[in-house]
């Protein structure tokens, strides 16, 4: 079992930046690929970014490529999402999640709200 707790969300103006953090407990953090996903009101949850077990591989949704950066610190059991040049369409609840490929994401955090004002 893995417990995930996100933090760092908030209200920011368009063009601003936020850094989300997700801290894990319960199992060996480096056993898991980590991802960030988001869900806007009235929309399906969508993939944002993912990172491999030791950070050697990252992948981004086209909508955030070049603006968001995912990273992890296995010594701190934490994965980060640095979000720059935020846009109103980035407004959503952001979730971190853990998985062991090829399975889908199994463990989820409670989510943190990001609101970008125009």
Short mmCIF file of N, CA and C in Angstrom, two decimals:
data_model
loop_
_atom_site.label_atom_id
_atom_site.label_comp_id
_atom_site.label_asym_id
_atom_site.label_seq_id
_atom_site.Cartn_x
_atom_site.Cartn_y
_atom_site.Cartn_z
N UNK A 1 0.85 -1.19 0.00
CA UNK A 1 0.00 0.00 0.00
C UNK A 1 0.89 1.25 0.00
N UNK A 2 0.48 2.24 -0.78
CA UNK A 2 1.21 3.50 -0.87
C UNK A 2 0.24 4.62 -0.58
N UNK A 3 0.62 5.52 0.29
CA UNK A 3 -0.17 6.71 0.56
C UNK A 3 0.51 7.92 -0.09
N UNK A 4 -0.30 8.72 -0.78
CA UNK A 4 0.22 9.87 -1.51
C UNK A 4 -0.49 11.13 -1.02
N UNK A 5 0.28 12.17 -0.75
CA UNK A 5 -0.29 13.44 -0.29
C UNK A 5 0.28 14.57 -1.13
N UNK A 6 -0.61 15.27 -1.84
CA UNK A 6 -0.19 16.39 -2.68
C UNK A 6 -0.26 17.69 -1.90
N UNK A 7 0.54 18.65 -2.34
CA UNK A 7 0.50 19.99 -1.78
C UNK A 7 1.01 20.97 -2.83
N UNK A 8 0.79 22.26 -2.57
CA UNK A 8 1.34 23.28 -3.44
C UNK A 8 0.35 23.94 -4.38
N UNK A 9 -0.89 23.47 -4.39
CA UNK A 9 -1.87 24.11 -5.25
C UNK A 9 -2.24 25.49 -4.74
N UNK A 10 -3.03 26.20 -5.54
CA UNK A 10 -3.45 27.53 -5.13
C UNK A 10 -3.99 28.33 -6.29
N UNK A 11 -4.14 29.62 -6.06
CA UNK A 11 -4.65 30.56 -7.05
C UNK A 11 -3.49 31.38 -7.59
N UNK A 12 -3.38 31.46 -8.91
CA UNK A 12 -2.29 32.20 -9.53
C UNK A 12 -2.82 32.89 -10.78
N UNK A 13 -2.22 33.99 -11.14
CA UNK A 13 -2.61 34.68 -12.36
C UNK A 13 -1.99 34.01 -13.57
N UNK A 14 -2.62 34.18 -14.70
CA UNK A 14 -2.08 33.64 -15.94
C UNK A 14 -0.66 34.16 -16.15
N UNK A 15 0.20 33.25 -16.58
CA UNK A 15 1.60 33.57 -16.74
C UNK A 15 2.45 33.27 -15.52
N UNK A 16 1.80 32.98 -14.42
CA UNK A 16 2.51 32.69 -13.18
C UNK A 16 2.98 31.26 -13.09
N UNK A 17 3.54 30.91 -11.93
CA UNK A 17 4.12 29.59 -11.71
C UNK A 17 3.65 29.02 -10.38
N UNK A 18 3.61 27.71 -10.32
CA UNK A 18 3.36 26.96 -9.09
C UNK A 18 4.21 25.70 -9.14
N UNK A 19 4.58 25.19 -7.96
CA UNK A 19 5.22 23.89 -7.89
C UNK A 19 4.40 22.99 -6.98
N UNK A 20 3.95 21.90 -7.55
CA UNK A 20 3.22 20.89 -6.78
C UNK A 20 4.19 19.85 -6.26
N UNK A 21 3.89 19.36 -5.08
CA UNK A 21 4.67 18.27 -4.48
C UNK A 21 3.74 17.13 -4.12
N UNK A 22 4.27 15.94 -4.16
CA UNK A 22 3.52 14.75 -3.76
C UNK A 22 4.48 13.85 -2.98
N UNK A 23 4.17 13.64 -1.73
CA UNK A 23 5.03 12.83 -0.86
C UNK A 23 4.38 11.49 -0.60
N UNK A 24 5.17 10.44 -0.75
CA UNK A 24 4.68 9.08 -0.61
C UNK A 24 5.15 8.45 0.69
N UNK A 25 4.35 7.52 1.17
CA UNK A 25 4.74 6.72 2.34
C UNK A 25 4.15 5.33 2.19
N UNK A 26 4.74 4.38 2.87
CA UNK A 26 4.18 3.06 2.95
C UNK A 26 4.95 1.98 2.23
N UNK A 27 5.51 2.29 1.07
CA UNK A 27 6.29 1.30 0.32
C UNK A 27 7.52 2.00 -0.23
N UNK A 28 8.38 1.22 -0.86
CA UNK A 28 9.60 1.78 -1.45
C UNK A 28 9.24 2.66 -2.63
N UNK A 29 9.49 3.96 -2.48
CA UNK A 29 9.07 4.94 -3.48
C UNK A 29 9.66 4.64 -4.85
N UNK A 30 10.89 4.23 -4.90
CA UNK A 30 11.56 4.01 -6.18
C UNK A 30 11.07 2.76 -6.89
N UNK A 31 10.18 2.03 -6.30
CA UNK A 31 9.56 0.90 -6.99
C UNK A 31 8.54 1.36 -8.03
N UNK A 32 8.13 2.63 -7.94
CA UNK A 32 6.99 3.09 -8.69
C UNK A 32 7.34 4.16 -9.72
N UNK A 33 6.73 4.03 -10.90
CA UNK A 33 6.64 5.15 -11.82
C UNK A 33 5.57 6.09 -11.27
N UNK A 34 5.82 7.38 -11.40
CA UNK A 34 4.91 8.36 -10.84
C UNK A 34 4.34 9.25 -11.94
N UNK A 35 3.10 9.65 -11.73
CA UNK A 35 2.46 10.51 -12.72
C UNK A 35 1.67 11.62 -12.07
N UNK A 36 1.43 12.66 -12.86
CA UNK A 36 0.50 13.72 -12.49
C UNK A 36 -0.64 13.70 -13.51
N UNK A 37 -1.84 13.76 -13.01
CA UNK A 37 -3.03 13.82 -13.85
C UNK A 37 -3.90 14.94 -13.30
N UNK A 38 -4.84 15.42 -14.11
CA UNK A 38 -5.69 16.51 -13.65
C UNK A 38 -7.12 16.32 -14.16
N UNK A 39 -8.03 16.95 -13.44
CA UNK A 39 -9.44 16.91 -13.83
C UNK A 39 -10.05 18.28 -13.65
N UNK A 40 -10.50 18.83 -14.75
CA UNK A 40 -11.18 20.12 -14.72
C UNK A 40 -12.67 19.89 -14.53
N UNK A 41 -13.39 20.88 -14.05
CA UNK A 41 -14.84 20.72 -13.84
C UNK A 41 -15.55 20.32 -15.12
N UNK A 42 -16.34 19.26 -15.03
CA UNK A 42 -17.12 18.82 -16.17
C UNK A 42 -16.34 18.07 -17.23
N UNK A 43 -15.07 17.79 -16.95
CA UNK A 43 -14.24 17.10 -17.94
C UNK A 43 -13.70 15.80 -17.38
N UNK A 44 -13.25 14.95 -18.30
CA UNK A 44 -12.61 13.71 -17.91
C UNK A 44 -11.23 13.99 -17.32
N UNK A 45 -10.79 13.10 -16.45
CA UNK A 45 -9.43 13.22 -15.94
C UNK A 45 -8.45 12.98 -17.09
N UNK A 46 -7.38 13.76 -17.13
CA UNK A 46 -6.43 13.64 -18.23
C UNK A 46 -5.00 13.55 -17.70
N UNK A 47 -4.18 12.88 -18.48
CA UNK A 47 -2.76 12.72 -18.17
C UNK A 47 -2.05 14.05 -18.35
N UNK A 48 -1.09 14.33 -17.45
CA UNK A 48 -0.28 15.54 -17.55
C UNK A 48 1.19 15.19 -17.79
N UNK A 49 1.75 14.36 -16.91
CA UNK A 49 3.18 14.03 -17.02
C UNK A 49 3.46 12.77 -16.23
N UNK A 50 4.54 12.09 -16.60
CA UNK A 50 4.97 10.93 -15.82
C UNK A 50 6.48 10.86 -15.81
N UNK A 51 6.99 10.11 -14.83
CA UNK A 51 8.43 9.97 -14.67
C UNK A 51 8.74 8.55 -14.23
N UNK A 52 9.81 8.01 -14.74
CA UNK A 52 10.19 6.64 -14.44
C UNK A 52 10.78 6.54 -13.03
N UNK A 53 11.10 5.33 -12.63
CA UNK A 53 11.46 5.04 -11.25
C UNK A 53 12.62 5.89 -10.72
N UNK A 54 13.63 6.10 -11.55
CA UNK A 54 14.80 6.85 -11.10
C UNK A 54 14.97 8.16 -11.85
N UNK A 55 13.89 8.58 -12.55
CA UNK A 55 13.90 9.88 -13.19
C UNK A 55 14.55 9.94 -14.55
N UNK A 56 14.96 8.79 -15.09
CA UNK A 56 15.67 8.81 -16.36
C UNK A 56 14.79 9.04 -17.56
N UNK A 57 13.50 8.87 -17.38
CA UNK A 57 12.56 9.02 -18.49
C UNK A 57 11.36 9.83 -18.04
N UNK A 58 11.00 10.83 -18.83
CA UNK A 58 9.82 11.64 -18.55
C UNK A 58 8.98 11.75 -19.81
N UNK A 59 7.71 12.03 -19.62
CA UNK A 59 6.79 12.14 -20.76
C UNK A 59 5.70 13.13 -20.38
N UNK A 60 5.31 13.96 -21.36
CA UNK A 60 4.36 15.04 -21.09
C UNK A 60 3.21 15.04 -22.09
N UNK A 61 2.07 15.50 -21.64
CA UNK A 61 0.97 15.80 -22.55
C UNK A 61 1.38 16.98 -23.43
N UNK A 62 0.91 16.98 -24.65
CA UNK A 62 1.26 18.07 -25.57
C UNK A 62 0.85 19.42 -25.02
N UNK A 63 -0.24 19.46 -24.27
CA UNK A 63 -0.77 20.72 -23.78
C UNK A 63 0.13 21.38 -22.74
N UNK A 64 1.04 20.63 -22.14
CA UNK A 64 1.90 21.21 -21.10
C UNK A 64 3.38 21.16 -21.46
N UNK A 65 3.69 20.52 -22.56
CA UNK A 65 5.10 20.37 -22.95
C UNK A 65 5.76 21.73 -23.10
N UNK A 66 6.94 21.86 -22.52
CA UNK A 66 7.66 23.13 -22.57
C UNK A 66 7.30 24.09 -21.46
N UNK A 67 6.22 23.82 -20.72
CA UNK A 67 5.80 24.69 -19.62
C UNK A 67 5.91 23.98 -18.26
N UNK A 68 5.66 22.68 -18.24
CA UNK A 68 5.67 21.90 -17.01
C UNK A 68 6.90 21.00 -16.98
N UNK A 69 7.41 20.76 -15.79
CA UNK A 69 8.53 19.83 -15.61
C UNK A 69 8.24 18.92 -14.42
N UNK A 70 8.32 17.62 -14.68
CA UNK A 70 8.16 16.64 -13.61
C UNK A 70 9.54 16.19 -13.15
N UNK A 71 9.70 16.00 -11.86
CA UNK A 71 10.96 15.52 -11.31
C UNK A 71 10.66 14.74 -10.04
N UNK A 72 11.66 14.03 -9.54
CA UNK A 72 11.46 13.29 -8.31
C UNK A 72 12.74 13.27 -7.50
N UNK A 73 12.57 13.12 -6.19
CA UNK A 73 13.69 12.97 -5.26
C UNK A 73 13.38 11.72 -4.45
N UNK A 74 14.01 10.61 -4.81
CA UNK A 74 13.69 9.35 -4.15
C UNK A 74 14.15 9.35 -2.69
N UNK A 75 15.15 10.14 -2.37
CA UNK A 75 15.59 10.22 -0.97
C UNK A 75 14.54 10.88 -0.09
N UNK A 76 13.69 11.72 -0.71
CA UNK A 76 12.63 12.41 0.02
C UNK A 76 11.26 11.81 -0.26
N UNK A 77 11.21 10.74 -1.04
CA UNK A 77 9.93 10.09 -1.39
C UNK A 77 8.95 11.09 -2.00
N UNK A 78 9.44 11.97 -2.83
CA UNK A 78 8.62 13.06 -3.33
C UNK A 78 8.77 13.22 -4.84
N UNK A 79 7.65 13.48 -5.48
CA UNK A 79 7.63 13.83 -6.89
C UNK A 79 7.09 15.25 -7.00
N UNK A 80 7.62 15.99 -7.97
CA UNK A 80 7.28 17.40 -8.13
C UNK A 80 6.70 17.66 -9.52
N UNK A 81 5.92 18.71 -9.61
CA UNK A 81 5.48 19.21 -10.90
C UNK A 81 5.66 20.73 -10.88
N UNK A 82 6.69 21.19 -11.58
CA UNK A 82 6.92 22.62 -11.73
C UNK A 82 6.09 23.11 -12.91
N UNK A 83 5.24 24.08 -12.65
CA UNK A 83 4.32 24.56 -13.68
C UNK A 83 4.61 26.05 -13.92
N UNK A 84 5.05 26.36 -15.12
CA UNK A 84 5.37 27.74 -15.50
C UNK A 84 4.42 28.21 -16.60
N UNK A 85 4.36 29.51 -16.76
CA UNK A 85 3.51 30.11 -17.79
C UNK A 85 2.10 29.50 -17.76
N UNK A 86 1.52 29.50 -16.59
CA UNK A 86 0.21 28.88 -16.42
C UNK A 86 -0.87 29.62 -17.20
N UNK A 87 -1.84 28.86 -17.67
CA UNK A 87 -2.94 29.39 -18.46
C UNK A 87 -4.26 29.06 -17.76
N UNK A 88 -5.30 29.82 -18.02
CA UNK A 88 -6.60 29.52 -17.39
C UNK A 88 -7.05 28.08 -17.65
N UNK A 89 -6.73 27.55 -18.82
CA UNK A 89 -7.13 26.17 -19.12
C UNK A 89 -6.37 25.13 -18.32
N UNK A 90 -5.37 25.54 -17.57
CA UNK A 90 -4.69 24.61 -16.65
C UNK A 90 -5.45 24.45 -15.33
N UNK A 91 -6.50 25.22 -15.13
CA UNK A 91 -7.30 25.13 -13.91
C UNK A 91 -7.90 23.73 -13.78
N UNK A 92 -7.63 23.08 -12.67
CA UNK A 92 -8.09 21.70 -12.45
C UNK A 92 -7.68 21.26 -11.05
N UNK A 93 -8.19 20.12 -10.66
CA UNK A 93 -7.64 19.41 -9.50
C UNK A 93 -6.54 18.50 -10.03
N UNK A 94 -5.37 18.63 -9.44
CA UNK A 94 -4.21 17.85 -9.86
C UNK A 94 -3.97 16.70 -8.89
N UNK A 95 -3.79 15.52 -9.47
CA UNK A 95 -3.58 14.30 -8.68
C UNK A 95 -2.22 13.71 -9.01
N UNK A 96 -1.53 13.23 -8.00
CA UNK A 96 -0.38 12.38 -8.29
C UNK A 96 -0.82 10.93 -8.13
N UNK A 97 -0.12 10.06 -8.84
CA UNK A 97 -0.48 8.65 -8.85
C UNK A 97 0.77 7.81 -9.04
N UNK A 98 0.68 6.56 -8.57
CA UNK A 98 1.82 5.65 -8.63
C UNK A 98 1.41 4.37 -9.33
N UNK A 99 2.35 3.84 -10.11
CA UNK A 99 2.06 2.58 -10.78
C UNK A 99 3.33 1.78 -11.00
N UNK A 100 3.12 0.49 -11.22
CA UNK A 100 4.19 -0.42 -11.63
C UNK A 100 3.81 -0.93 -13.01
N UNK A 101 4.48 -0.44 -14.05
CA UNK A 101 4.16 -0.89 -15.41
C UNK A 101 4.30 -2.41 -15.54
N UNK A 102 3.46 -3.06 -16.35
CA UNK A 102 2.56 -2.43 -17.32
C UNK A 102 1.18 -2.10 -16.77
N UNK A 103 1.01 -2.25 -15.45
CA UNK A 103 -0.30 -1.97 -14.88
C UNK A 103 -0.59 -0.47 -14.90
N UNK A 104 -1.86 -0.14 -14.73
CA UNK A 104 -2.28 1.25 -14.71
C UNK A 104 -2.01 1.82 -13.32
N UNK A 105 -2.26 3.14 -13.16
CA UNK A 105 -2.05 3.79 -11.88
C UNK A 105 -2.94 3.13 -10.82
N UNK A 106 -2.30 2.77 -9.73
CA UNK A 106 -3.02 2.03 -8.68
C UNK A 106 -3.26 2.88 -7.45
N UNK A 107 -2.32 3.73 -7.12
CA UNK A 107 -2.44 4.54 -5.91
C UNK A 107 -2.57 6.01 -6.31
N UNK A 108 -3.47 6.69 -5.58
CA UNK A 108 -3.79 8.08 -5.92
C UNK A 108 -3.75 8.95 -4.67
N UNK A 109 -3.35 10.19 -4.86
CA UNK A 109 -3.47 11.17 -3.80
C UNK A 109 -4.88 11.75 -3.79
N UNK A 110 -5.12 12.65 -2.86
CA UNK A 110 -6.44 13.22 -2.69
C UNK A 110 -6.69 14.40 -3.64
N UNK A 111 -5.64 14.90 -4.24
CA UNK A 111 -5.77 16.00 -5.19
C UNK A 111 -5.50 17.34 -4.56
N UNK A 112 -5.02 18.27 -5.39
CA UNK A 112 -4.81 19.64 -4.95
C UNK A 112 -5.31 20.58 -6.05
N UNK A 113 -6.04 21.61 -5.64
CA UNK A 113 -6.69 22.51 -6.59
C UNK A 113 -5.70 23.54 -7.12
N UNK A 114 -5.69 23.69 -8.44
CA UNK A 114 -4.93 24.76 -9.09
C UNK A 114 -5.93 25.61 -9.86
N UNK A 115 -5.92 26.90 -9.58
CA UNK A 115 -6.82 27.82 -10.26
C UNK A 115 -5.99 28.94 -10.88
N UNK A 116 -6.16 29.12 -12.18
CA UNK A 116 -5.41 30.14 -12.90
C UNK A 116 -6.40 31.20 -13.40
N UNK A 117 -6.23 32.40 -12.93
CA UNK A 117 -7.13 33.49 -13.32
C UNK A 117 -6.58 34.24 -14.53
N UNK A 118 -7.48 34.72 -15.35
CA UNK A 118 -7.06 35.43 -16.57
C UNK A 118 -6.90 36.92 -16.32
#
